[in-house]
Coordinates of C-alpha atoms in Angstrom, one line a residue:
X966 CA 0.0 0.0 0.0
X967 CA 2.7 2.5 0.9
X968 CA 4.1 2.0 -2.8
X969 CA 0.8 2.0 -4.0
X970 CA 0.6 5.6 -2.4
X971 CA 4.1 6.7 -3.4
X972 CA 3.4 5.8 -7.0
X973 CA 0.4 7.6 -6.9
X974 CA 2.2 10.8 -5.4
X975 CA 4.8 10.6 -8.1
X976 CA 2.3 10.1 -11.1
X977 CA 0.0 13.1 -9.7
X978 CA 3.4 15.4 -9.1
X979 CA 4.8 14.5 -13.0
X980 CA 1.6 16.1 -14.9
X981 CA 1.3 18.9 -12.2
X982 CA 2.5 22.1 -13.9
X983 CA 4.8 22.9 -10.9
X984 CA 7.1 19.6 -12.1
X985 CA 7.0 21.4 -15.4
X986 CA 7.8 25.0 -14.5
X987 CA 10.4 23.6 -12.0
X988 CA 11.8 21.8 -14.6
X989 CA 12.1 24.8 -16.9
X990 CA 13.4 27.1 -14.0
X991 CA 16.3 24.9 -12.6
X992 CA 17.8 23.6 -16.1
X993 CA 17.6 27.3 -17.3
X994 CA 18.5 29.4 -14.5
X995 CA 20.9 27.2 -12.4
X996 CA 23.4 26.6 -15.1
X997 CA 22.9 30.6 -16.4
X998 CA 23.7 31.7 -12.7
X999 CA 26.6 29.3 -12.6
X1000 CA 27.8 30.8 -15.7
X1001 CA 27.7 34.5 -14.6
X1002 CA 29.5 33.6 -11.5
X1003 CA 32.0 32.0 -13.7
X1004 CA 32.7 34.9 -15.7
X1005 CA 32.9 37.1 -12.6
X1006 CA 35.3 34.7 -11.4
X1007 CA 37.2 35.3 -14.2
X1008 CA 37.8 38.7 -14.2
X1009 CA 39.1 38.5 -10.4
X1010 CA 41.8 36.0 -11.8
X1011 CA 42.2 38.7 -14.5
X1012 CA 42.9 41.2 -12.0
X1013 CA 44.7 39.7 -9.6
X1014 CA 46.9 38.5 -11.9
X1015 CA 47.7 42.0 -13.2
X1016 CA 47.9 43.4 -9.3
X1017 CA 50.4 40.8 -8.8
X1018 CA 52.2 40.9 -11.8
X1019 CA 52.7 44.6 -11.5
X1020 CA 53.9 44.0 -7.5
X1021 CA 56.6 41.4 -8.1
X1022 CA 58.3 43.6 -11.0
X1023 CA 58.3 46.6 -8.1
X1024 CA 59.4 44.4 -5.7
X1025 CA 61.7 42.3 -7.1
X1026 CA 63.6 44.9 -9.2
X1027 CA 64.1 46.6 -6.3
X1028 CA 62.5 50.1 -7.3
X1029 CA 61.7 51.9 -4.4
X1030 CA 62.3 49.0 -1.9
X1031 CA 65.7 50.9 -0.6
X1032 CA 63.2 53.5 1.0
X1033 CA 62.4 53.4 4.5
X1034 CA 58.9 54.0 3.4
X1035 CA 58.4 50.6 1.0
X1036 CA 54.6 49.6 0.8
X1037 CA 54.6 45.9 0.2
X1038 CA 51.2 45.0 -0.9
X1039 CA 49.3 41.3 -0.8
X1040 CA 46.5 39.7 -2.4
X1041 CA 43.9 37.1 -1.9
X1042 CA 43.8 35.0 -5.1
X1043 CA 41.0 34.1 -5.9
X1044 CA 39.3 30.0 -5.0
X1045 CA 37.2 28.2 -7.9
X1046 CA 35.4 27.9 -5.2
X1047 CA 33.9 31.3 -4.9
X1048 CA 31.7 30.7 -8.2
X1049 CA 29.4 29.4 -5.8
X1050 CA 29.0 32.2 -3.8
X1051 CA 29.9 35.2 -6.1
X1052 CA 27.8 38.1 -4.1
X1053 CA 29.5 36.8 -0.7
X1054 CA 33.0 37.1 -2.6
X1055 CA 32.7 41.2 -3.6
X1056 CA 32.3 41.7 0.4
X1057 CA 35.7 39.6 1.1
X1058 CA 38.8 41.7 1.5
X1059 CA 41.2 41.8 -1.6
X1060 CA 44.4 43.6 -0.5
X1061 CA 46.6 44.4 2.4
X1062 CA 49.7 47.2 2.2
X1063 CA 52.1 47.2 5.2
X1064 CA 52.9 50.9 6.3
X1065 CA 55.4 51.8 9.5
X1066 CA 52.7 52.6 11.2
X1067 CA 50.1 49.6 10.8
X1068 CA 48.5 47.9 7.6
X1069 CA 45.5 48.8 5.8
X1070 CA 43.0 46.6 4.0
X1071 CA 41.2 47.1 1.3
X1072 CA 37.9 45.1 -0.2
X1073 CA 37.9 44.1 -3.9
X1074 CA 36.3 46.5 -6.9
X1075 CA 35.1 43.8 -9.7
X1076 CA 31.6 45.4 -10.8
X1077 CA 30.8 48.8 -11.2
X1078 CA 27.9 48.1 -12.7
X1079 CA 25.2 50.3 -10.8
X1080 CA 22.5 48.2 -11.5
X1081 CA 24.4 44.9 -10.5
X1082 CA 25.3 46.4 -7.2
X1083 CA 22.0 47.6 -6.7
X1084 CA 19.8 44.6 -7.2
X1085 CA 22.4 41.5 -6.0
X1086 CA 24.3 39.1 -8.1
X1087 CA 22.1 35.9 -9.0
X1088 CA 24.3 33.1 -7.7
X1089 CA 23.6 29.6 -5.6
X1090 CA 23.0 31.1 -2.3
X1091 CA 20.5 33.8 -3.3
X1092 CA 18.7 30.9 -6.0
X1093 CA 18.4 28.4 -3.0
X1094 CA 17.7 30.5 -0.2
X1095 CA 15.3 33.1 -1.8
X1096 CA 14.0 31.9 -4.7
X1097 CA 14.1 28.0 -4.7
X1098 CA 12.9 28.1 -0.8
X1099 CA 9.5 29.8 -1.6
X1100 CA 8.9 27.1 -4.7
X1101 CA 9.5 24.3 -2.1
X1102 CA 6.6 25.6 0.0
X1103 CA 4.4 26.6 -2.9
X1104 CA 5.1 22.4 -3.7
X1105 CA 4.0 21.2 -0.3
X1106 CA 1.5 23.4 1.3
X1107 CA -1.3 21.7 -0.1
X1108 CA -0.4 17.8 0.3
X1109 CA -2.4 16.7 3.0
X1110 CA -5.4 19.7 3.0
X1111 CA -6.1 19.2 -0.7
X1112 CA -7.0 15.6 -0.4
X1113 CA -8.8 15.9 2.6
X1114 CA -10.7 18.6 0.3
X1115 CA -11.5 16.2 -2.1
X1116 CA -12.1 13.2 0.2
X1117 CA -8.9 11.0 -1.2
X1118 CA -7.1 11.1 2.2
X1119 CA -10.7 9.5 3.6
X1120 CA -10.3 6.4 1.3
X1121 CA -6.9 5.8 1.4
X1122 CA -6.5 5.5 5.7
X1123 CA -9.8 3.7 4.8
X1124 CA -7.1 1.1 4.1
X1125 CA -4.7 -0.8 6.7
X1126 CA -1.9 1.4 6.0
X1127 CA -0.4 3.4 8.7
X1128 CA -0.6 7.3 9.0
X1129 CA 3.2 7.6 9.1
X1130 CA 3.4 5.8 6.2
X1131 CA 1.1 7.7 4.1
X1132 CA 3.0 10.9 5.6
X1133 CA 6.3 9.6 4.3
X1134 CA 5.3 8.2 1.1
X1135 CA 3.5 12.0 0.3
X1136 CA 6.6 13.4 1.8
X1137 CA 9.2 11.6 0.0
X1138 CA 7.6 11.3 -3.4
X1139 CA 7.1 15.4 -3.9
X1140 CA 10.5 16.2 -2.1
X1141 CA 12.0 13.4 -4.5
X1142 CA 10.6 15.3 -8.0
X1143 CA 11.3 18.6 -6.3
X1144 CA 14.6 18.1 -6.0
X1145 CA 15.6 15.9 -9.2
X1146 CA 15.4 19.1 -11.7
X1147 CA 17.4 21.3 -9.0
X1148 CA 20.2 18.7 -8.8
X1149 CA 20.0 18.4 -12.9
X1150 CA 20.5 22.2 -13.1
X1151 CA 23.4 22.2 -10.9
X1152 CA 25.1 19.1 -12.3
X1153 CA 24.4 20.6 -16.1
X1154 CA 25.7 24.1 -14.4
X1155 CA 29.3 22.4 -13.4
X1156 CA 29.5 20.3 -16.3
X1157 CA 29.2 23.6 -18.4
X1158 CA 32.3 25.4 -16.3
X1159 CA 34.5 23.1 -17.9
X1160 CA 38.0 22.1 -16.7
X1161 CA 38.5 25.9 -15.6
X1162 CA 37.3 25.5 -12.2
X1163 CA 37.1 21.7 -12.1
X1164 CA 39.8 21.5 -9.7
X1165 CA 39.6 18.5 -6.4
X1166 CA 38.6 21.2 -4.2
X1167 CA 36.0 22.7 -5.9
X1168 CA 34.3 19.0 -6.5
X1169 CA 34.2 18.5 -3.1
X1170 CA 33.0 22.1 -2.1
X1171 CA 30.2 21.5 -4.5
X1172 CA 29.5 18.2 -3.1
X1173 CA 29.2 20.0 0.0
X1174 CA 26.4 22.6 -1.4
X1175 CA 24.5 19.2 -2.9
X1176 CA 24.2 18.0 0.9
X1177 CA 23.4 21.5 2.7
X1178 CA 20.6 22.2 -0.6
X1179 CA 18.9 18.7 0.2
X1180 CA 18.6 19.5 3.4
X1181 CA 17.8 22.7 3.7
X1182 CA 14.8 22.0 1.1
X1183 CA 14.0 18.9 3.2
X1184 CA 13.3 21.4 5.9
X1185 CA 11.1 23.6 3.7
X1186 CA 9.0 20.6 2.8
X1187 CA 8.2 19.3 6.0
X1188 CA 7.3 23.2 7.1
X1189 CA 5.0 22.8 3.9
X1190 CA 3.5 19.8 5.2
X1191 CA 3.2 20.8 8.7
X1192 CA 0.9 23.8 7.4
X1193 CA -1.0 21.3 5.4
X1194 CA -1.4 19.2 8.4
X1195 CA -2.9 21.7 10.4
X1196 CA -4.9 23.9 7.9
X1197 CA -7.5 22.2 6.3
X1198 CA -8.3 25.0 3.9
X1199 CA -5.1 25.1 1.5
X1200 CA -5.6 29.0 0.7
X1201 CA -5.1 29.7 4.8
X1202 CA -2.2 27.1 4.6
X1203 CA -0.5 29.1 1.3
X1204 CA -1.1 32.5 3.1
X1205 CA 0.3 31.2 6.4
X1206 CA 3.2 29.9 4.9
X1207 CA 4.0 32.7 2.9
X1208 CA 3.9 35.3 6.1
X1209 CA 6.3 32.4 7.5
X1210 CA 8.8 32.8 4.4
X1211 CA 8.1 36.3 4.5
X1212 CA 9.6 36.2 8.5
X1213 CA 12.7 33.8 8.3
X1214 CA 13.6 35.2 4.7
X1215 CA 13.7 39.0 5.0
X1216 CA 12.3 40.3 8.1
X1217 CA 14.9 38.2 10.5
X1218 CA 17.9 38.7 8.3
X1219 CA 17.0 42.0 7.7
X1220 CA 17.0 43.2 11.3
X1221 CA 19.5 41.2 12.8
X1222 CA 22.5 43.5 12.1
X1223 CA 20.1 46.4 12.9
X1224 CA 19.3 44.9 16.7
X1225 CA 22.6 44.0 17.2
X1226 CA 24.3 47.4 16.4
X1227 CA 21.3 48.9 18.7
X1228 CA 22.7 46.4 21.4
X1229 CA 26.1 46.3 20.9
X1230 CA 27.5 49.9 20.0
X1231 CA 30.5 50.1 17.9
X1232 CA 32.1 52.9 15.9
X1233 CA 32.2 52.5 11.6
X1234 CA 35.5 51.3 10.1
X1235 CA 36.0 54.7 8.9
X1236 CA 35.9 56.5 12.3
X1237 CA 38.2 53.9 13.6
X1238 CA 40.7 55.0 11.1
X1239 CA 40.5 58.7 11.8
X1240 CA 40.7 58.0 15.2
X1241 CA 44.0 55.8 14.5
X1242 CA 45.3 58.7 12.7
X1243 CA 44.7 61.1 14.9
X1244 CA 46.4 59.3 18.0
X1245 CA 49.3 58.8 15.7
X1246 CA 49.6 62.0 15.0
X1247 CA 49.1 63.2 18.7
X1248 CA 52.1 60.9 19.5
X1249 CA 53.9 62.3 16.9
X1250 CA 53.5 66.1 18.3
X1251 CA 54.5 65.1 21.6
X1252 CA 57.7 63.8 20.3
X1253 CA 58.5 67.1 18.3
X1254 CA 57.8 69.1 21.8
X1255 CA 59.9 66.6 23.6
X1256 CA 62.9 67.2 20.9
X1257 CA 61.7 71.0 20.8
X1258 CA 62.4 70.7 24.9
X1259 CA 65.5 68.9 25.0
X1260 CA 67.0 70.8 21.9
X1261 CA 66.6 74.1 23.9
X1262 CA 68.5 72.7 26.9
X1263 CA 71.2 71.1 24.2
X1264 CA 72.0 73.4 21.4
X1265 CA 69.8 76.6 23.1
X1266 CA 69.3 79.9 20.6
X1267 CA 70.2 77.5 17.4
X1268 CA 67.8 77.3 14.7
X1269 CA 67.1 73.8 12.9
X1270 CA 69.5 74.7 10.0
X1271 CA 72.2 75.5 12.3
X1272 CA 71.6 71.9 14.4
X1273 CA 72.1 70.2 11.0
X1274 CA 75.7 71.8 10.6
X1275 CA 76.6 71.3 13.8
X1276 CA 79.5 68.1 13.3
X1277 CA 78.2 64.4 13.5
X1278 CA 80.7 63.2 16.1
X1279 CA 80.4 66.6 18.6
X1280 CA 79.8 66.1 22.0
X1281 CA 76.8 67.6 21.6
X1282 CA 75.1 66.3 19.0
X1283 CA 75.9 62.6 20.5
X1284 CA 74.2 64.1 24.0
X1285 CA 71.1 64.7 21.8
X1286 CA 70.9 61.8 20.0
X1287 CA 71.8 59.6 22.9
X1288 CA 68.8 61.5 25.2
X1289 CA 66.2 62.0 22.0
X1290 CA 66.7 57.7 21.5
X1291 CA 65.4 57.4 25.3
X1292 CA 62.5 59.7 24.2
X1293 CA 61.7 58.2 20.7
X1294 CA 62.0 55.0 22.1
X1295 CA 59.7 55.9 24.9
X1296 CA 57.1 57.4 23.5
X1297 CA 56.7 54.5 20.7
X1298 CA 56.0 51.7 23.2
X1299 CA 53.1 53.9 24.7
X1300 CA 52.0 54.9 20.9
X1301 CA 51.7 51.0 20.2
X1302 CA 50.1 49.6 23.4
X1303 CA 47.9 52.6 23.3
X1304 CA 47.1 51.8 19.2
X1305 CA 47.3 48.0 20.0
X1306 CA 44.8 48.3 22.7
X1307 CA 42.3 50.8 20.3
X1308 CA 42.8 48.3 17.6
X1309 CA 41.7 45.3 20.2
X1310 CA 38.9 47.4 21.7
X1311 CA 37.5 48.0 18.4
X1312 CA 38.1 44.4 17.0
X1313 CA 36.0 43.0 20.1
X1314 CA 33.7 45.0 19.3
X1315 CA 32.9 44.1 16.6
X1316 CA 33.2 40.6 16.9
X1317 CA 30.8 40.8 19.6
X1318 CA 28.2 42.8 17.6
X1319 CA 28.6 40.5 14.8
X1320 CA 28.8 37.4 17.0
X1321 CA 24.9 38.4 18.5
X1322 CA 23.9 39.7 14.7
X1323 CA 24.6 35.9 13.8
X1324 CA 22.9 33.9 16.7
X1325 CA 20.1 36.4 15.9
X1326 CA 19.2 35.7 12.2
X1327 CA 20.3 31.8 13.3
X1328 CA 16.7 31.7 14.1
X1329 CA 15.7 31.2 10.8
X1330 CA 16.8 28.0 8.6
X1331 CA 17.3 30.2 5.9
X1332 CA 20.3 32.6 7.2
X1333 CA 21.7 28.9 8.5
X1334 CA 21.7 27.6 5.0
X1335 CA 23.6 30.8 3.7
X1336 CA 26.5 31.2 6.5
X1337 CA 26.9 27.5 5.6
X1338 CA 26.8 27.6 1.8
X1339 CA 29.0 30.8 2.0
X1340 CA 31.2 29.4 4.6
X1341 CA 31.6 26.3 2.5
X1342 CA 32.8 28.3 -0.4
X1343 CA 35.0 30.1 1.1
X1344 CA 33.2 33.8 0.8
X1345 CA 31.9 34.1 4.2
X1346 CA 32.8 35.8 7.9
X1347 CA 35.5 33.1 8.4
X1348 CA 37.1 33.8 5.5
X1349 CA 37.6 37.7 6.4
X1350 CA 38.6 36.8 10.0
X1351 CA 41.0 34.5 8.7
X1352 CA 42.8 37.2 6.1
X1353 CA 42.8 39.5 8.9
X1354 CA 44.7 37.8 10.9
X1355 CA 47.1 37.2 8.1
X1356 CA 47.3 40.2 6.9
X1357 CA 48.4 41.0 11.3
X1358 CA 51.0 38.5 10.4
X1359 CA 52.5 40.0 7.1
X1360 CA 52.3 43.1 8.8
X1361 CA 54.6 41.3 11.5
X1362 CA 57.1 40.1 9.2
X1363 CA 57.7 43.5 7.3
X1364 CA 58.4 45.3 10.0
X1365 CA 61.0 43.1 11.3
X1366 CA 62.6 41.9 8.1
X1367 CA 63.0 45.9 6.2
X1368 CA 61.2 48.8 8.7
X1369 CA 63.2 48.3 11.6
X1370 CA 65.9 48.1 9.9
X1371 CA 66.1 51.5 9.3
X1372 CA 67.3 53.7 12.0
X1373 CA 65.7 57.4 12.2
X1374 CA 66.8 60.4 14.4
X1375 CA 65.0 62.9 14.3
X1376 CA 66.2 66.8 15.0
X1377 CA 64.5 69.5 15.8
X1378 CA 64.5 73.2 17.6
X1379 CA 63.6 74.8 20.1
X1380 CA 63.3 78.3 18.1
X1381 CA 61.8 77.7 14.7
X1382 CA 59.2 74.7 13.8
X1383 CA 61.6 72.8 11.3
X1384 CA 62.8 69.5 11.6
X1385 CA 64.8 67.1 9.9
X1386 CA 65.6 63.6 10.4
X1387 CA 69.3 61.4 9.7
X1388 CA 68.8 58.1 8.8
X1389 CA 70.5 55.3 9.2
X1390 CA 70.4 51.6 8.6
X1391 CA 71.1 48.3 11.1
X1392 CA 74.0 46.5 11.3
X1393 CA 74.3 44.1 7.9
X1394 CA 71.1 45.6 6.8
X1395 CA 71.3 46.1 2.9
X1396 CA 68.1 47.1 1.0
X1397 CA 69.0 46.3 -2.0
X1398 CA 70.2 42.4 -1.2
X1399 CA 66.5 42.0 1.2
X1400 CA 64.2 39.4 -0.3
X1401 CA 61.2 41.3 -0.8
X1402 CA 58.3 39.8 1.8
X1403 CA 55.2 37.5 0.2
X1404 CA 51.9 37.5 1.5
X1405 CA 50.6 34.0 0.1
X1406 CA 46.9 34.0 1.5
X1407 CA 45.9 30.2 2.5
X1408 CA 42.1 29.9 2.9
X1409 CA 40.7 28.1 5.8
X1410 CA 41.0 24.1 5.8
X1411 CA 38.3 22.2 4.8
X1412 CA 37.8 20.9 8.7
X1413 CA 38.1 24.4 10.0
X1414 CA 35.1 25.2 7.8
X1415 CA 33.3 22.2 9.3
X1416 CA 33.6 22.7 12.6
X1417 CA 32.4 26.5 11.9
X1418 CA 28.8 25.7 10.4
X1419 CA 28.7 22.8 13.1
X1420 CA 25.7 25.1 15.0
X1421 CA 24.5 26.0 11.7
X1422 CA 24.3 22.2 10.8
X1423 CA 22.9 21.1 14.0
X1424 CA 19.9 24.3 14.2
X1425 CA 18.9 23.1 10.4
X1426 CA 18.7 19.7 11.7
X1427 CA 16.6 20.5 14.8
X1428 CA 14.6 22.2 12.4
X1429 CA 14.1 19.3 10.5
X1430 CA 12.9 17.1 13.3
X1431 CA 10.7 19.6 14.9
X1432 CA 8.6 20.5 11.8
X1433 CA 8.5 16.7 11.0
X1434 CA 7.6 15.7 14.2
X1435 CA 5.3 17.9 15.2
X1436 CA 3.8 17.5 11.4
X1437 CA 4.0 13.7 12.0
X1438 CA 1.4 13.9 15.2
X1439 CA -1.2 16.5 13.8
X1440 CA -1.9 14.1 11.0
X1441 CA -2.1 11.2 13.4
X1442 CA -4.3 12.8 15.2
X1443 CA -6.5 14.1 12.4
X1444 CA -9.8 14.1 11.6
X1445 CA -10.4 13.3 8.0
X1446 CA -13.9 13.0 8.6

């Protein structure tokens, strides 16, 4: 009997224009969305290519790297991976340059096409979550009400077949022709990308979409059927559902980020940076009135041009470089735990506001399904976290390997505002024999972005089993009379 009624389910789902239009939709737009990310993907390896390119020739022929003011620059190269998240990718960061005083990132520019920007890019995650999610329900939401409607339902538990058998067969046999044609679409999608993105990695990234997509849709259905359980007119079911989609696909992501900045305060990127700035530069004056102070009690009445002729190796000149070292070096330990403790403050910050922001819009299944899909293909908040903290690193390694190196004392005077600065370079230090520092980005491993969707994975599940379940004893317990 349960075959009987699977059969049944399938034969009635096949000549239901929904099959039809689902077919149409996922062999069309799947593979054209695949296709558009591809090409998007292809102009970032265009351009970081070039940025690269155009780097290493700076770099390596040494032009401008004998400066105590060298910018080295990094990129993040960009994953086959990222087709299948190509909107998540334009937020990712792109480049880092190292500066003596800190480095500075900046996001990639691929699109400047207004309208592009304006409406979203059309790739897997916005398909599947916004799109797809909503045909799911419009599949389901009238299983169970539509035959008790038409007084099927009646005749078939007229039979010695159990409820939860009917429930599965009805369940299995719609979710099983919803999800062929998706599944067609994105296998027709990949096999059109060629060998250009067809790399171990990316098979097994995709593999890992195929599994979050089932089950995500799984969840839909079973919400589907759980309003079909309970609402016996299928219009009320539809309209119920659809406020539901409405809620846990735009309302709840929507307003997550707004709550949380409401509850968690922090300062914008940009305000951060003038504030950096600033404190820099308020260090900075206090070390020209320091030197101002000290050069009045050293070479009193003398105006800066007449410090810089004074001889190298006079007594004292050595008196003021030996006392102005004590105050440079100082006054730059307070200047970085004071910056290193604004940079941590704000960092926390905003990990904190983004951290409730997240277990906010967790509420819904479908901002679970896209920090996992985006997490999975290497475009989401992992993924920045992880650059930043390389970017700290490359940061690290310039500084010791070519700023440092370079020894600056500064001069100035206690009668005119000038200043002027002798510079000097370590011990076996030679700029122009240096090899010139690479920033290589490595993305996160494959069981580092596990074990960050692991709440994501588990909530989707609980989903799962509480729609189901709660689906499973309203139709035991129904009425079909």
């Amino acid at each position: 009997m349960t075959k009987y009624i699977f059969i049944k389910e399938l034969r009635e789902a096949i000549t239901n224009f929904k099959f039809v239009w689902l077919m149409l939709f996922s062999v069309t737009l799947i593979p054209l969305s695949l296709y558009l990310s591809y090409h998007q993907f292809q102009l970032r390896q265009q351009i970081y290519e070039m940025d690269n390119a155009s780097y290493r020739y700076i770099s390596e022929s040494g032009i401008g790297y004998n400066t105590p003011d060298f910018v080295a620059e990094g990129y993040r190269a960009p994953l086959p991976e990222n087709v299948l998240s190509n909107a998540s990718v334009s937020l990712l960061p792109y480049k880092v340059t190292t500066s003596r005083e800190g480095y500075a990132i900046e996001n990639e520019s691929v699109s400047d096409d207004y309208l592009t920007v304006l409406f979203g890019f059309l790739d897997i995650p916005y398909l599947v979550t916004m799109i797809l999610s909503l045909l799911s329900l419009l599949a389901s939401y009238n299983l169970i009400n539509r035959e008790v409607e038409e007084g099927t339902l009646k005749m078939i538990l007229s039979n010695p077949v159990p409820r939860h058998q009917v429930l599965l067969a009805k369940l299995s046999s719609h979710y099983l022709l919803f999800i062929l044609p998706i599944m067609l679409g994105f296998c027709t999608g990949l096999l059109l990308l060629g060998t250009g993105v067809q790399t171990a990695p990316f098979i097994q990234t995709a593999g890992m979409n195929m599994l979050v997509i089932l089950l995500f849709f799984l969840v839909f259905f079973t919400m589907g059927i759980l309003s079909s359980v309970y609402f016996r007119q299928s219009s009320r079911a539809i309209i119920v559902l659809l406020s539901a989609w409405l809620f846990v696909a735009l309302i709840i992501p929507k307003t997550a980020p707004i709550i949380a900045s409401l509850t968690v305060p922090a300062t914008s990127e940009e305000n951060f940076i003038r504030e950096r700035e600033m404190a820099v530069r308020n260090f900075s004056e206090e070390m020209k009135n320091e030197g101002k102070k000290l050069a009045g009690s050293v070479f009193p009445g003398k105006t800066t041009e007449e410090i810089a002729n004074v001889p190298w190796d006079s007594e004292s000149k050595m008196l003021y470089e030996t006392e102005m070292a004590k105050i440079t070096a100082r006054l730059t330990e307070e200047k970085n735990t004071f910056i290193g403790n604004m940079e941590r403050t704000y960092l926390n910050r905003m990990e904190q506001r983004d951290r409730v922001a997240k277990y906010i819009s967790v509420i819904s299944p479908v901002s679970c399904c896209n920090y996992m899909l985006n997490e999975i293909n290497r475009a989401g908040y992992g993924q920045v976290v992880h650059f930043y903290t390389q970017a700290d690193e490359f940061q690290k390694q310039v500084k010791r390997e070519i700023y440092d190196n370079y020894i600056f004392k500064n001069y100035y005077s206690s009668v005119d505002d000038g200043q002027y600065a002798r510079i000097s370079l370590a011990n076996g230090f030679q700029p122009d024999q240096v090899t010139v520092p690479q920033f290589v980005y490595q993305p996160e491993s494959i069981r580092g972005t596990i074990h960050s969707i692991r709440i994501e994975l588990l909530l989707l599940t609980a989903y799962l089993l509480l729609f189901f379940a709660l689906a499973y004893f309203g139709f035991v317990k129904m009425n079909v009379c």
